[in-house]
Tab-separated table of C-alpha atoms in Angstrom:
chain	number	residue	atom	x	y	z
A	271	MET	CA	8.638	-11.097	9.558
A	272	ILE	CA	6.357	-9.948	12.354
A	273	PHE	CA	8.540	-6.921	13.182
A	274	PHE	CA	8.718	-5.591	9.588
A	275	ALA	CA	5.054	-6.304	8.875
A	276	GLY	CA	4.047	-4.650	12.145
A	277	ALA	CA	6.311	-1.639	11.584
A	278	THR	CA	4.965	-1.205	8.048
A	279	LEU	CA	1.385	-1.449	9.253
A	280	LEU	CA	2.013	0.960	12.149
A	281	VAL	CA	3.676	3.637	9.998
A	282	ASP	CA	0.975	3.271	7.329
A	283	GLN	CA	-1.912	3.630	9.754
A	284	LEU	CA	-0.293	6.467	11.745
A	285	THR	CA	0.373	8.512	8.609
A	286	LYS	CA	-3.209	7.975	7.426
A	287	VAL	CA	-4.611	9.043	10.808
A	288	ILE	CA	-2.471	12.188	10.692
A	289	VAL	CA	-3.689	13.010	7.178
A	290	GLU	CA	-7.292	12.210	8.073
A	291	HIS	CA	-7.240	14.504	11.126
A	292	THR	CA	-5.142	17.397	9.806
A	293	PHE	CA	-6.087	17.709	6.116
A	294	PRO	CA	-9.567	18.341	4.794
A	295	GLU	CA	-10.315	15.883	2.002
A	296	GLY	CA	-9.090	17.311	-1.312
A	297	GLU	CA	-6.572	19.693	0.262
A	298	VAL	CA	-3.139	19.954	-1.365
A	299	ARG	CA	-0.050	21.126	0.523
A	300	ASN	CA	3.035	21.746	-1.594
A	301	VAL	CA	6.155	20.366	0.054
A	302	ILE	CA	8.551	20.721	-2.884
A	303	PRO	CA	6.771	22.987	-5.390
A	304	GLY	CA	6.549	21.446	-8.846
A	305	PHE	CA	7.577	17.988	-7.567
A	306	PHE	CA	5.981	16.736	-4.334
A	307	SER	CA	2.767	17.530	-2.458
A	308	LEU	CA	0.792	16.064	0.389
A	309	VAL	CA	-2.885	15.598	-0.427
A	310	HIS	CA	-5.896	13.964	1.162
A	311	VAL	CA	-7.711	11.830	-1.385
A	312	ARG	CA	-9.887	8.760	-1.043
A	313	ASN	CA	-9.493	5.901	-3.493
A	314	ARG	CA	-12.366	3.441	-3.803
A	315	GLY	CA	-10.575	1.495	-6.520
A	316	GLY	CA	-7.223	-0.215	-6.731
A	317	ALA	CA	-3.900	1.189	-7.848
A	318	PHE	CA	-4.370	4.304	-10.013
A	319	GLY	CA	-8.122	4.210	-9.273
A	320	PHE	CA	-8.469	0.840	-11.055
A	321	LEU	CA	-12.124	-0.318	-11.017
A	322	SER	CA	-13.253	2.745	-9.042
A	323	GLY	CA	-16.351	3.095	-11.237
A	324	LEU	CA	-17.894	-0.206	-10.151
A	325	ASN	CA	-20.800	-0.608	-7.725
A	326	GLU	CA	-19.526	0.194	-4.208
A	327	ASP	CA	-20.723	-3.058	-2.610
A	328	HIS	CA	-19.199	-5.225	-5.355
A	329	LEU	CA	-15.981	-3.224	-5.287
A	330	THR	CA	-15.641	-3.560	-1.519
A	331	LEU	CA	-16.238	-7.310	-1.621
A	332	PHE	CA	-13.793	-7.704	-4.509
A	333	PHE	CA	-10.964	-5.825	-2.773
A	334	LEU	CA	-11.615	-7.432	0.607
A	335	GLY	CA	-11.464	-10.865	-1.016
A	336	ILE	CA	-8.305	-10.032	-2.970
A	337	SER	CA	-6.665	-8.598	0.163
A	338	VAL	CA	-7.378	-11.698	2.248
A	339	LEU	CA	-6.154	-13.934	-0.586
A	340	VAL	CA	-2.924	-11.914	-0.921
A	341	LEU	CA	-2.306	-12.074	2.828
A	342	CYS	CA	-2.756	-15.861	2.780
A	343	VAL	CA	-0.405	-16.239	-0.213
A	344	ILE	CA	2.246	-14.022	1.407
A	345	PHE	CA	2.036	-16.002	4.649
A	346	TYR	CA	2.362	-19.252	2.686
A	347	LEU	CA	5.357	-17.914	0.711
A	348	TYR	CA	7.044	-16.848	3.930
A	349	LYS	CA	6.631	-20.316	5.425
A	350	LYS	CA	7.811	-21.919	2.166
A	351	MET	CA	10.824	-19.760	1.254
A	352	GLY	CA	11.278	-16.836	3.634
A	353	ALA	CA	12.667	-18.541	6.693
A	354	GLY	CA	16.454	-18.203	6.772
A	355	LYS	CA	16.458	-15.653	3.936
A	356	PRO	CA	16.315	-12.236	5.596
A	357	TRP	CA	15.815	-10.172	2.421
A	358	VAL	CA	13.008	-12.405	1.207
A	359	ALA	CA	11.414	-12.382	4.665
A	360	ALA	CA	11.667	-8.578	4.833
A	361	ALA	CA	10.176	-8.200	1.340
A	362	LEU	CA	7.268	-10.490	2.175
A	363	ALA	CA	6.753	-8.666	5.472
A	364	MET	CA	6.591	-5.306	3.684
A	365	ILE	CA	3.999	-6.675	1.255
A	366	PHE	CA	2.051	-8.253	4.128
A	367	GLY	CA	2.126	-5.059	6.218
A	368	GLY	CA	1.130	-2.892	3.258
A	369	ALA	CA	-1.711	-5.178	2.213
A	370	SER	CA	-2.901	-5.256	5.841
A	371	GLY	CA	-2.857	-1.458	6.011
A	372	ASN	CA	-4.972	-1.046	2.907
A	373	LEU	CA	-7.293	-3.843	4.078
A	374	ILE	CA	-7.889	-1.961	7.348
A	375	ASP	CA	-8.807	1.152	5.359
A	376	ARG	CA	-11.242	-0.820	3.217
A	377	LEU	CA	-12.853	-2.319	6.320
A	378	ARG	CA	-13.105	1.095	8.036
A	379	PHE	CA	-13.973	3.374	5.133
A	380	ARG	CA	-14.691	1.160	2.075
A	381	GLU	CA	-11.828	3.080	0.441
A	382	VAL	CA	-8.126	3.789	0.949
A	383	ILE	CA	-6.595	7.072	2.098
A	384	ASP	CA	-3.845	8.255	-0.286
A	385	PHE	CA	-1.675	11.294	0.396
A	386	LEU	CA	1.750	11.151	-1.306
A	387	ASP	CA	1.606	13.044	-4.600
A	388	PHE	CA	4.531	13.331	-7.040
A	389	HIS	CA	4.505	15.424	-10.208
A	390	VAL	CA	6.973	16.996	-12.610
A	391	GLY	CA	5.534	19.604	-14.933
A	392	PRO	CA	2.612	18.008	-16.761
A	393	LEU	CA	3.607	14.507	-15.610
A	394	HIS	CA	1.665	13.377	-12.574
A	395	TRP	CA	1.868	10.090	-10.676
A	396	PRO	CA	-1.421	9.187	-8.958
A	397	ALA	CA	-1.444	9.754	-5.193
A	398	PHE	CA	-0.485	6.774	-3.050
A	399	ASN	CA	0.288	5.903	0.575
A	400	VAL	CA	2.872	4.159	2.766
A	401	ALA	CA	1.170	0.774	2.293
A	402	ASP	CA	1.383	1.111	-1.504
A	403	SER	CA	5.064	2.050	-1.207
A	404	ALA	CA	5.808	-0.949	1.010
A	405	ILE	CA	3.977	-3.295	-1.362
A	406	SER	CA	5.912	-1.903	-4.344
A	407	ILE	CA	9.324	-1.970	-2.646
A	408	GLY	CA	8.705	-5.439	-1.224
A	409	THR	CA	7.650	-6.709	-4.645
A	410	VAL	CA	10.795	-5.311	-6.309
A	411	ILE	CA	13.014	-6.914	-3.649
A	412	LEU	CA	11.170	-10.211	-3.985
A	413	LEU	CA	11.375	-10.183	-7.790
A	414	TYR	CA	15.085	-9.377	-7.623
A	415	HIS	CA	15.679	-12.385	-5.402
A	416	LEU	CA	13.473	-14.612	-7.533
A	417	VAL	CA	15.292	-13.667	-10.739
A	418	MET	CA	18.860	-12.934	-9.627
A	419	LYS	CA	19.233	-15.161	-6.592
A	420	LYS	CA	16.903	-17.931	-7.783
A	421	ILE	CA	15.288	-18.590	-4.404
């Protein structure tokens, strides 16, 4: 678990540092025109800007508390059901590494750096980052194993 969580955290933080130091905030760079861009946006809220309109101090405390709680739950789940199940351990590690990456952003900036931006015509997915991707992929793998493999 430590390797995957650490690798996820490292890639997440390195990509955010690169974006932070090479893109002015708000800049958009088209990679695949009409489909994929790199952007530099700051997200004070949760996924899709959830709760971003709340008071900054309350929002920061809320997301810091949720992040610590999630990390504790993931660690507990790993100890309870991840040992000896490599896919479950990897999924939990991805979630743990992603949650850690976004927690570091919230501690440093009181917001999260997002930079991956997908769109097709008028359809636009909100920008996200490596941590969000790892959390999503890890959750899908974990749910698959919970439902199909009945861990």
